[in-house]
PDB file of C-alpha atoms in Angstrom:
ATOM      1  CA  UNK A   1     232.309   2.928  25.664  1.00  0.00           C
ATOM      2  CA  UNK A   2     229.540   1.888  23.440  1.00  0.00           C
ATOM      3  CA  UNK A   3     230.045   2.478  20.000  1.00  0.00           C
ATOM      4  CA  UNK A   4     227.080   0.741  18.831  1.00  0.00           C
ATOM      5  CA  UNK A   5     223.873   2.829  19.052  1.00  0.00           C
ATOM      6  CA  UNK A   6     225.197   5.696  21.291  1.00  0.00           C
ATOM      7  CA  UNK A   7     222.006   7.149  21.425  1.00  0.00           C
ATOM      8  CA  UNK A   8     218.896   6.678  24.418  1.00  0.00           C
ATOM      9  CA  UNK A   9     216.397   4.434  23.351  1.00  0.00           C
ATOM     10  CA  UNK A  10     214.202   7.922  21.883  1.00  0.00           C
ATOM     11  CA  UNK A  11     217.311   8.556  19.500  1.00  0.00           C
ATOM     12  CA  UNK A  12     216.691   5.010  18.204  1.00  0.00           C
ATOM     13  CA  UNK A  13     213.532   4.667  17.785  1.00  0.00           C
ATOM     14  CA  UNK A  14     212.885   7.839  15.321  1.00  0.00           C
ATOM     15  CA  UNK A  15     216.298   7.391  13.575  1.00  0.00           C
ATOM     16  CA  UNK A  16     217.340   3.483  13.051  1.00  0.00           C
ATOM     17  CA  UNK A  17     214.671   0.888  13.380  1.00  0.00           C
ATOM     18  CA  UNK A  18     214.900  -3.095  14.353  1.00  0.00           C
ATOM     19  CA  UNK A  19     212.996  -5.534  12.405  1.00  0.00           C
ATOM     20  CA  UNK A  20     210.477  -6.284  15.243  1.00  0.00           C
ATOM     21  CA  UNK A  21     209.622  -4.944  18.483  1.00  0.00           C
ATOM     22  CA  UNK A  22     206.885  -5.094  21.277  1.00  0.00           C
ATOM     23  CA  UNK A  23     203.746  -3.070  20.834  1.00  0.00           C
ATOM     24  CA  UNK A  24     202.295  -1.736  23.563  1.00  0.00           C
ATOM     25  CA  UNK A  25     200.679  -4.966  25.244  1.00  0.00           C
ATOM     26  CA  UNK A  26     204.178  -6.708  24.712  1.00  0.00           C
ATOM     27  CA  UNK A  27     203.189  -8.084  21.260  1.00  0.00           C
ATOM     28  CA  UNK A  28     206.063  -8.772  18.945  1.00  0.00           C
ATOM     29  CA  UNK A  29     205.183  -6.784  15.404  1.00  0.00           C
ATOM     30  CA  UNK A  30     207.270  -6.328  12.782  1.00  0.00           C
ATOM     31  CA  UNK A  31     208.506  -2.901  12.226  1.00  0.00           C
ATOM     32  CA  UNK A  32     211.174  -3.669   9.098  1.00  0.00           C
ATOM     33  CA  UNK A  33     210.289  -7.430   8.772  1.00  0.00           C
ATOM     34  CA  UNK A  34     207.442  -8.200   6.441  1.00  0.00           C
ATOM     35  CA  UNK A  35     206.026 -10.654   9.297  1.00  0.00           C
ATOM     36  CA  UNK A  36     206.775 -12.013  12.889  1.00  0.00           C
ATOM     37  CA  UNK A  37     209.010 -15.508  11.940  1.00  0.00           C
ATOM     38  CA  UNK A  38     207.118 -18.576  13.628  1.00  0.00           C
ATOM     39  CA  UNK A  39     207.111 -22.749  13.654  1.00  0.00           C
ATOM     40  CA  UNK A  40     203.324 -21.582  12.120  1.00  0.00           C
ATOM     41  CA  UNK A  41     204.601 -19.859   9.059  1.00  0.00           C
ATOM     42  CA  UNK A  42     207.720 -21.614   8.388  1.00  0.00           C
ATOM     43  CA  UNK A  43     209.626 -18.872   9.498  1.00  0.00           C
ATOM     44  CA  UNK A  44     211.389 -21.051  12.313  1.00  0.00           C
ATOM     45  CA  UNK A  45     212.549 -24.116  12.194  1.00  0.00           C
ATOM     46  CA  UNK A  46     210.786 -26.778  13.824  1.00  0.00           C
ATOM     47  CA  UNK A  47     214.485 -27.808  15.187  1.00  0.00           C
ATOM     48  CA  UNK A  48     214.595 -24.380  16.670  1.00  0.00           C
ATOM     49  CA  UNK A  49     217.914 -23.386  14.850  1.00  0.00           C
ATOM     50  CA  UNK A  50     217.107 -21.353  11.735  1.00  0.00           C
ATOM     51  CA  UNK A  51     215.269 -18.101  11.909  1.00  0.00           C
ATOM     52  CA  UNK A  52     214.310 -16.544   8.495  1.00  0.00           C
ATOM     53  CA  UNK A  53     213.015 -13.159   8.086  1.00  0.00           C
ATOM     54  CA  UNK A  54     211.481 -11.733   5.224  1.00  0.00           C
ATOM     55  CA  UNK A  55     212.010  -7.756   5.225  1.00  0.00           C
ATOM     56  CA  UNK A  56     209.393  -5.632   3.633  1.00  0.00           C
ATOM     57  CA  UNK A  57     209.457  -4.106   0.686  1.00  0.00           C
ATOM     58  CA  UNK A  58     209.960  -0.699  -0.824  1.00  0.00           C
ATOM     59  CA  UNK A  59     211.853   0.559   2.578  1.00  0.00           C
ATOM     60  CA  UNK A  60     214.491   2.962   1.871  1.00  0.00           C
ATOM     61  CA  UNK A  61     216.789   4.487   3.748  1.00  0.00           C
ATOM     62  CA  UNK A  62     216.415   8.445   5.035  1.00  0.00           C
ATOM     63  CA  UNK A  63     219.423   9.155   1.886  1.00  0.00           C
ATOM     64  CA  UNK A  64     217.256   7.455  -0.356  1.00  0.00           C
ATOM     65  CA  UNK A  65     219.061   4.363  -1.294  1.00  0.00           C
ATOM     66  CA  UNK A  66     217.073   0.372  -0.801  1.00  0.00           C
ATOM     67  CA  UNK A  67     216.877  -1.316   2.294  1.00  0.00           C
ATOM     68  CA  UNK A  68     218.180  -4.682   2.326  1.00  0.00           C
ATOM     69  CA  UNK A  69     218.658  -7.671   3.550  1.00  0.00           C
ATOM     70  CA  UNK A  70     222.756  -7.005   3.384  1.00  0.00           C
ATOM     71  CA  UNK A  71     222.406  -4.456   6.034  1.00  0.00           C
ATOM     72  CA  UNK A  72     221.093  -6.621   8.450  1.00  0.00           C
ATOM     73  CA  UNK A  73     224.323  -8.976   8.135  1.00  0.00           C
ATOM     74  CA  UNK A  74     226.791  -6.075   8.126  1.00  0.00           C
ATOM     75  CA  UNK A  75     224.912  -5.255  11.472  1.00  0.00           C
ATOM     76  CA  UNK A  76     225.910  -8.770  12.956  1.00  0.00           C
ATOM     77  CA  UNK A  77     229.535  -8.192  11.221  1.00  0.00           C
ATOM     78  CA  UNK A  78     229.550  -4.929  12.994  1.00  0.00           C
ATOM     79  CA  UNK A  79     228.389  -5.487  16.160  1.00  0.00           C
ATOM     80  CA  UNK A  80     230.003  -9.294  16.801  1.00  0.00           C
ATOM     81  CA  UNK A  81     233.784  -7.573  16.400  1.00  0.00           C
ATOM     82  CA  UNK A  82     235.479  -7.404  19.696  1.00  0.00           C
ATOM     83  CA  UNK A  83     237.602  -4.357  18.608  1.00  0.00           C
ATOM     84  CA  UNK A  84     234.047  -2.631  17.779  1.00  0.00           C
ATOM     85  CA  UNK A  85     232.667  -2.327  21.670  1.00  0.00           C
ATOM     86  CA  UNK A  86     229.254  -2.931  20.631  1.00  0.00           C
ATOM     87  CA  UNK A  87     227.050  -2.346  23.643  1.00  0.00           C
ATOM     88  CA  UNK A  88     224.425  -4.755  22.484  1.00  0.00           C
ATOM     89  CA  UNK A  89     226.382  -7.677  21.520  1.00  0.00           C
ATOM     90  CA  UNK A  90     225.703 -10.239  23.739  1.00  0.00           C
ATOM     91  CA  UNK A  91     221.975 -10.433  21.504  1.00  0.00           C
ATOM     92  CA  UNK A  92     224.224 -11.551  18.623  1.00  0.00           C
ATOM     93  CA  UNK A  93     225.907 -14.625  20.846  1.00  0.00           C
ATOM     94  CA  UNK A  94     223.814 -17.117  19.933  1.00  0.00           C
ATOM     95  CA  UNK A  95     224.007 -16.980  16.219  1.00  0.00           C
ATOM     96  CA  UNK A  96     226.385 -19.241  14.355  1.00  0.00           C
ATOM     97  CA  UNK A  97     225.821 -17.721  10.678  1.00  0.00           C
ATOM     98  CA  UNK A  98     223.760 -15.030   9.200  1.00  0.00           C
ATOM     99  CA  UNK A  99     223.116 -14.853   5.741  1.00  0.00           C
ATOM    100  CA  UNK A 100     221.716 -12.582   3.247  1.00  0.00           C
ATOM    101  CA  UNK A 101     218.922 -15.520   1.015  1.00  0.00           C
ATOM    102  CA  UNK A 102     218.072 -12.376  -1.281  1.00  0.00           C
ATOM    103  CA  UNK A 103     217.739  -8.792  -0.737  1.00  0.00           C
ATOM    104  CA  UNK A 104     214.284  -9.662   1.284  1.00  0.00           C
ATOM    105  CA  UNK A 105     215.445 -12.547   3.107  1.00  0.00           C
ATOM    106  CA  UNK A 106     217.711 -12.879   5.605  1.00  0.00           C
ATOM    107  CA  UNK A 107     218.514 -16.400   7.675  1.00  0.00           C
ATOM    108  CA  UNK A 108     219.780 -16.616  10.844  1.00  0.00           C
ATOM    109  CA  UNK A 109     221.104 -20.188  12.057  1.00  0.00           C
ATOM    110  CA  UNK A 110     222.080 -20.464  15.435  1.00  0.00           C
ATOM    111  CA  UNK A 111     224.369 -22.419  17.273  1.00  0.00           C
ATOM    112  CA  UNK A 112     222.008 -24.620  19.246  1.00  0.00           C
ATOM    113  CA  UNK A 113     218.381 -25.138  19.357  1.00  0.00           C
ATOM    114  CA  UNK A 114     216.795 -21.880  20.639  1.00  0.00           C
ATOM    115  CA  UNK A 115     213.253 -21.985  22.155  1.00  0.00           C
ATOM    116  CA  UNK A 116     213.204 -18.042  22.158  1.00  0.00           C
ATOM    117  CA  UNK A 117     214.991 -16.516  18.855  1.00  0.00           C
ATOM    118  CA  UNK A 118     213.742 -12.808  19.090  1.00  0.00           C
ATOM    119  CA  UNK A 119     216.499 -10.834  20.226  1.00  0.00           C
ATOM    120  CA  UNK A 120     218.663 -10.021  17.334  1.00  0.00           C
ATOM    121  CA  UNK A 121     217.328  -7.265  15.231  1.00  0.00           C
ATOM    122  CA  UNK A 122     214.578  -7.144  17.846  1.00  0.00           C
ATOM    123  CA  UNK A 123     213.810  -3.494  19.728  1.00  0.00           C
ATOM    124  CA  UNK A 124     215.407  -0.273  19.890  1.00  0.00           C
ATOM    125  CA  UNK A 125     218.347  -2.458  21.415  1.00  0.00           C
ATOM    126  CA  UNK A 126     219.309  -4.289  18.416  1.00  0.00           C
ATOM    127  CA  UNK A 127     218.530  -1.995  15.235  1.00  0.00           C
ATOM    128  CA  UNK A 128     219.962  -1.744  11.989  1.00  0.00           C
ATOM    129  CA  UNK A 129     222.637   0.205  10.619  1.00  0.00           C
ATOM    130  CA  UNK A 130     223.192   0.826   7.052  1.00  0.00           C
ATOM    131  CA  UNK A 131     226.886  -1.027   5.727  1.00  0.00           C
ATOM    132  CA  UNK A 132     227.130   2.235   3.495  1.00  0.00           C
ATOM    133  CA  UNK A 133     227.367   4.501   6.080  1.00  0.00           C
ATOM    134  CA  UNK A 134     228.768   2.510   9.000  1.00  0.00           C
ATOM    135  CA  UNK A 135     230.963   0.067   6.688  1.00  0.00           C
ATOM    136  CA  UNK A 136     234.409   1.636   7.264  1.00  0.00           C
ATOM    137  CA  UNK A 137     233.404   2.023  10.907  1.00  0.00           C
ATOM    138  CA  UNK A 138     233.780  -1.857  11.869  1.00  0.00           C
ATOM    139  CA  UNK A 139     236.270  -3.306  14.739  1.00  0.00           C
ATOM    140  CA  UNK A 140     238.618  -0.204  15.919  1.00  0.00           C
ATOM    141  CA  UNK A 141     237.948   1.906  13.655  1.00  0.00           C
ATOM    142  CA  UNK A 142     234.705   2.703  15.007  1.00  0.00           C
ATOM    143  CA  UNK A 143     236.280   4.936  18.067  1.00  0.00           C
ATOM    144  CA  UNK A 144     236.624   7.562  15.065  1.00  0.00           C
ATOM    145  CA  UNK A 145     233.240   7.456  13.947  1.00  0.00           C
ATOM    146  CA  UNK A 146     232.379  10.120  15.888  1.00  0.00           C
ATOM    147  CA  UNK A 147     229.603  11.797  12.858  1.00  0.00           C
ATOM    148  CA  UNK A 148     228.345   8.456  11.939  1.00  0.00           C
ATOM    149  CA  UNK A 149     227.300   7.814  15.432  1.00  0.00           C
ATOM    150  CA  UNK A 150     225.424  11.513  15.775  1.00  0.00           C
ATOM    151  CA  UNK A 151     224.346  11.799  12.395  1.00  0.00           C
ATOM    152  CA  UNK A 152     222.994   8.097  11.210  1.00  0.00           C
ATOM    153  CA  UNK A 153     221.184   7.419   8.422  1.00  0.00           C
ATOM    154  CA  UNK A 154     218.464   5.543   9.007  1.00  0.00           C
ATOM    155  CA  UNK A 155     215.041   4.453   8.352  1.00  0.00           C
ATOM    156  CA  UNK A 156     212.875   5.982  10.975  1.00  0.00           C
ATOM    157  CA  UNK A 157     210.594   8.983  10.635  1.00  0.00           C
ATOM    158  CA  UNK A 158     212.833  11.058  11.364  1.00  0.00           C
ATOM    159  CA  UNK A 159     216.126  12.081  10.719  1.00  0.00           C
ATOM    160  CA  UNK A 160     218.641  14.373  12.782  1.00  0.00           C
ATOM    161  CA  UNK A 161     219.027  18.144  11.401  1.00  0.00           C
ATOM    162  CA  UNK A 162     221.498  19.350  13.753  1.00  0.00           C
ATOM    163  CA  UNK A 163     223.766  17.581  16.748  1.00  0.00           C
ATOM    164  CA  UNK A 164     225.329  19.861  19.394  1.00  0.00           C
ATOM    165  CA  UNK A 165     227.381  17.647  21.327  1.00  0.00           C
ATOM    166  CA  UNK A 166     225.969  18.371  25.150  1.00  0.00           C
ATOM    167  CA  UNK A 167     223.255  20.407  24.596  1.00  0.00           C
ATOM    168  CA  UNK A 168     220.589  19.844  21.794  1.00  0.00           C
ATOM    169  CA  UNK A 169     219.221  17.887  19.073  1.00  0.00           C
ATOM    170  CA  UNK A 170     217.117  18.618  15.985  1.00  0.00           C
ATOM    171  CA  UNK A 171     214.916  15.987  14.233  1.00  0.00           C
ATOM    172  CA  UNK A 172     213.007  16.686  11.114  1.00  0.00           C
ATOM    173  CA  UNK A 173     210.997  14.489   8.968  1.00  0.00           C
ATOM    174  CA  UNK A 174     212.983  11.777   7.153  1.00  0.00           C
ATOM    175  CA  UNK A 175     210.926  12.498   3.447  1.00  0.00           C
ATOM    176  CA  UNK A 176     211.785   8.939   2.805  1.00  0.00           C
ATOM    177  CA  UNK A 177     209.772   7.616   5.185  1.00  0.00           C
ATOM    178  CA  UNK A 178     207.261   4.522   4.295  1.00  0.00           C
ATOM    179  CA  UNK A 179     203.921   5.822   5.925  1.00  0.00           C
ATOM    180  CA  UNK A 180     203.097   8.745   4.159  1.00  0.00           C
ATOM    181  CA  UNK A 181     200.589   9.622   7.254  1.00  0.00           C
ATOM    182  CA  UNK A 182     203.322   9.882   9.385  1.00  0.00           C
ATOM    183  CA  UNK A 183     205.734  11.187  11.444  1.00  0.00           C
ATOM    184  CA  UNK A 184     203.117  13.459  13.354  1.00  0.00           C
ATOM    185  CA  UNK A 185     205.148  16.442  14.615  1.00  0.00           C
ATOM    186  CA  UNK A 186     206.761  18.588  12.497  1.00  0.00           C
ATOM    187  CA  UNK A 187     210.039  18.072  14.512  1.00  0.00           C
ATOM    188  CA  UNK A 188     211.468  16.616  17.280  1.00  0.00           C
ATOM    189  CA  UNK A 189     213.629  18.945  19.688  1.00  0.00           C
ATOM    190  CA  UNK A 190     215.674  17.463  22.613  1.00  0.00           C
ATOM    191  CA  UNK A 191     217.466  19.816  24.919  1.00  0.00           C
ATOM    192  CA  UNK A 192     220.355  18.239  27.047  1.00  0.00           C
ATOM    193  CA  UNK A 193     223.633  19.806  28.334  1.00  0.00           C
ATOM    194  CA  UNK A 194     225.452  20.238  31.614  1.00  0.00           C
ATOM    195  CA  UNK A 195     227.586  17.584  33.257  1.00  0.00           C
ATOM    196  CA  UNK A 196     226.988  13.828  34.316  1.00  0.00           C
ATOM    197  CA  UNK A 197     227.591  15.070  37.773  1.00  0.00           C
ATOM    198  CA  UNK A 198     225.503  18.096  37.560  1.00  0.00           C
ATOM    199  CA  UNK A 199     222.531  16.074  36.318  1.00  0.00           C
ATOM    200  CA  UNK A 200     223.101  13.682  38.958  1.00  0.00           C
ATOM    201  CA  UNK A 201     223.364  16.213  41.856  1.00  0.00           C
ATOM    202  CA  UNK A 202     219.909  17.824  40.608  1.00  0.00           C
ATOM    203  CA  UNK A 203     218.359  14.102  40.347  1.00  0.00           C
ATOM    204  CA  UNK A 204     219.408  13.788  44.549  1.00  0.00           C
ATOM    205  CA  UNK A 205     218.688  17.232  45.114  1.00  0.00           C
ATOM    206  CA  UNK A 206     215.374  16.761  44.313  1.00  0.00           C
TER     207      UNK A 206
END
């Protein structure tokens, strides 16, 4: 199984966030990056090989601790162990090292010229996990991280309240959040349940 971002791609995007993704047009806009890396603003190479992104500032995770730029490596670390399962690690192949510049920066150098960097760290697919949390949770020891996987800490707009294990979910505002005009709903409530073949018997059924 996946141990790597268990959740749909809804649990993802209001909990744990990627540094970029596509707007609604398929524009790539930065959602914990400070700005979209390019050839243009220095942020890639003109070899094609290094990557840098520049995280914004002032994000904090939903316990209140600093984002940074550390996180974003342990994520690599994390995901790029065999013994770990991650689910989206084939967008971590192509990196040769990752490194932490400063608590802003982070720069990715890959292992051959790459016309098309933006996978990493790049949609719901790829976000980032906090090494706090997650950091005794690496290789096979993530099998038994059964409550970090349900109850993450991230640095969405929301966070999850309650987690009944096939048949609901409870978001609530993460009061950490960055955009003080947002999230717009009070909560978020997600009602699942039943068996895999149940659900797919009513999916044929109808």
């Amino acid at each position: 199984r996946s141990t790597l971002f268990p959740y749909t791609t809804l649990f993802r995007s209001v909990v744990i966030e990627p540094l970029a993704r596509f707007n609604d047009v398929g524009e790539l806009i930065p959602v914990l990056a400070a700005e979209i890396p390019t050839t243009a603003n220095g942020g890639f190479s003109e070899d094609l090989t290094t990557l840098t992104w520049k995280l914004k500032e002032g994000v904090l995770w939903s316990d209140g601790t600093p984002f940074t730029a550390d996180d974003v490596v342990f994520t690599y670390e994390y995901c790029v162990d065999p013994a770990t399962g991650c689910g989206a690690v084939n967008l971590f192949q192509a990196i040769d090292t990752i490194t932490a510049v400063d608590d802003a920066t982070v720069e990715i150098i890959f292992k051959e010229a790459r016309p098309y960097p933006y996978e990493a760290f790049v949609t719901a697919t790829a976000p980032v996990l906090q090494r706090a949390q997650f950091g005794d949770c690496v290789g096979a020891a993530a099998a038994q991280c059964t409550q970090e996987n349900f109850e993450p800490i991230g640095t969405g707009p929301y966070v999850v309240e309650e987690f009944l294990s096939n048949d609901s979910v409870l978001f609530l505002p993460n009061d950490n959040y960055r955009n003080p005009n947002q999230p717009y709903f009070s909560d978020v409530f997600i009602k699942g349940g039943g068996s895999a073949e149940d659900a797919a018997r009513a999916v044929l059924e109808t």
